[in-house]
Amino acid sequence: MAKFENLVDSFAGLVALLSSQFSSVKFTPPYVYGFVDDSPDGFENAVGDYFQVKYPVNWPDDERYDFDWAALAGDTDPIQNFPY
């Protein structure tokens, strides 16, 4: 059954996914009327500037996503497929 709560959860998940992938990359023209980029509550604009996200600042190194680009650069098929 469609519920507003499911819509909000799905949209929040999508914003989190896009923000984690593209960080703060702007796909829109820059603002010409804005003077302050920092938010006092620690939130940053998400992709598209419609929502704000708060990125973690104390994430342990052993839990961070990482890859060795030097090793992947020479790989002919660097994308790993998972059969779900």
Tab-separated table of C-alpha atoms in Angstrom, residues 6-77:
chain	number	residue	atom	x	y	z
A	6	ASN	CA	7.196	5.234	2.430
A	7	LEU	CA	7.504	8.097	-0.044
A	8	VAL	CA	9.469	10.197	2.445
A	9	ASP	CA	11.738	7.256	3.366
A	10	SER	CA	12.399	6.472	-0.296
A	11	PHE	CA	13.146	10.066	-1.159
A	12	ALA	CA	15.447	10.459	1.856
A	13	GLY	CA	17.294	7.310	0.770
A	14	LEU	CA	17.673	8.674	-2.744
A	15	VAL	CA	19.024	11.995	-1.445
A	16	ALA	CA	21.489	10.118	0.799
A	17	LEU	CA	22.617	7.916	-2.095
A	18	LEU	CA	23.105	10.807	-4.525
A	19	SER	CA	24.846	12.914	-1.885
A	20	SER	CA	27.237	10.113	-1.002
A	21	GLN	CA	28.049	9.535	-4.670
A	22	PHE	CA	28.329	13.118	-5.910
A	23	SER	CA	29.004	14.965	-2.617
A	24	SER	CA	28.384	18.651	-3.193
A	25	VAL	CA	28.756	18.728	-6.990
A	26	LYS	CA	26.525	21.440	-8.402
A	27	PHE	CA	24.497	20.695	-11.507
A	28	THR	CA	22.847	24.113	-11.477
A	29	PRO	CA	24.130	27.609	-12.279
A	30	PRO	CA	25.790	29.359	-9.331
A	31	TYR	CA	23.764	31.730	-7.209
A	32	VAL	CA	24.517	35.377	-7.853
A	33	TYR	CA	22.560	36.681	-4.880
A	34	GLY	CA	23.949	34.405	-2.147
A	35	PHE	CA	26.605	35.699	0.193
A	36	VAL	CA	26.979	32.891	2.730
A	37	ASP	CA	27.863	29.324	1.766
A	38	ASP	CA	28.142	27.806	5.248
A	39	SER	CA	25.120	26.760	7.233
A	40	PRO	CA	25.280	27.379	10.993
A	41	ASP	CA	23.740	23.965	11.748
A	42	GLY	CA	26.379	22.016	9.796
A	43	PHE	CA	24.103	20.975	6.934
A	44	GLU	CA	25.155	21.340	3.294
A	45	ASN	CA	23.024	21.555	0.182
A	46	ALA	CA	22.499	18.187	-1.461
A	47	VAL	CA	22.654	17.559	-5.204
A	48	GLY	CA	20.203	19.929	-6.893
A	49	ASP	CA	20.009	22.220	-3.843
A	50	TYR	CA	16.489	21.036	-2.953
A	51	PHE	CA	17.514	19.285	0.272
A	52	GLN	CA	20.254	19.525	2.851
A	53	VAL	CA	22.423	16.749	4.267
A	54	LYS	CA	24.794	16.546	7.184
A	55	TYR	CA	27.880	14.503	6.331
A	56	PRO	CA	29.569	12.507	9.095
A	57	VAL	CA	32.752	14.034	10.486
A	58	ASN	CA	33.886	11.254	12.822
A	59	TRP	CA	33.620	8.180	10.624
A	60	PRO	CA	36.371	5.634	11.466
A	61	ASP	CA	38.888	4.972	8.690
A	62	ASP	CA	38.257	1.213	8.748
A	63	GLU	CA	34.570	1.782	7.893
A	64	ARG	CA	35.150	4.200	5.013
A	65	TYR	CA	34.743	3.216	1.393
A	66	ASP	CA	38.094	3.187	-0.342
A	67	PHE	CA	39.728	1.806	-3.457
A	68	ASP	CA	43.187	1.860	-5.016
A	69	TRP	CA	42.797	3.818	-8.250
A	70	ALA	CA	46.334	2.918	-9.382
A	71	ALA	CA	45.350	-0.764	-9.286
A	72	LEU	CA	41.972	-0.170	-10.964
A	73	ALA	CA	43.284	2.104	-13.730
A	74	GLY	CA	44.915	-0.790	-15.586
A	75	ASP	CA	42.023	-3.218	-15.128
A	76	THR	CA	40.042	-3.881	-18.309
A	77	ASP	CA	36.840	-4.549	-16.332
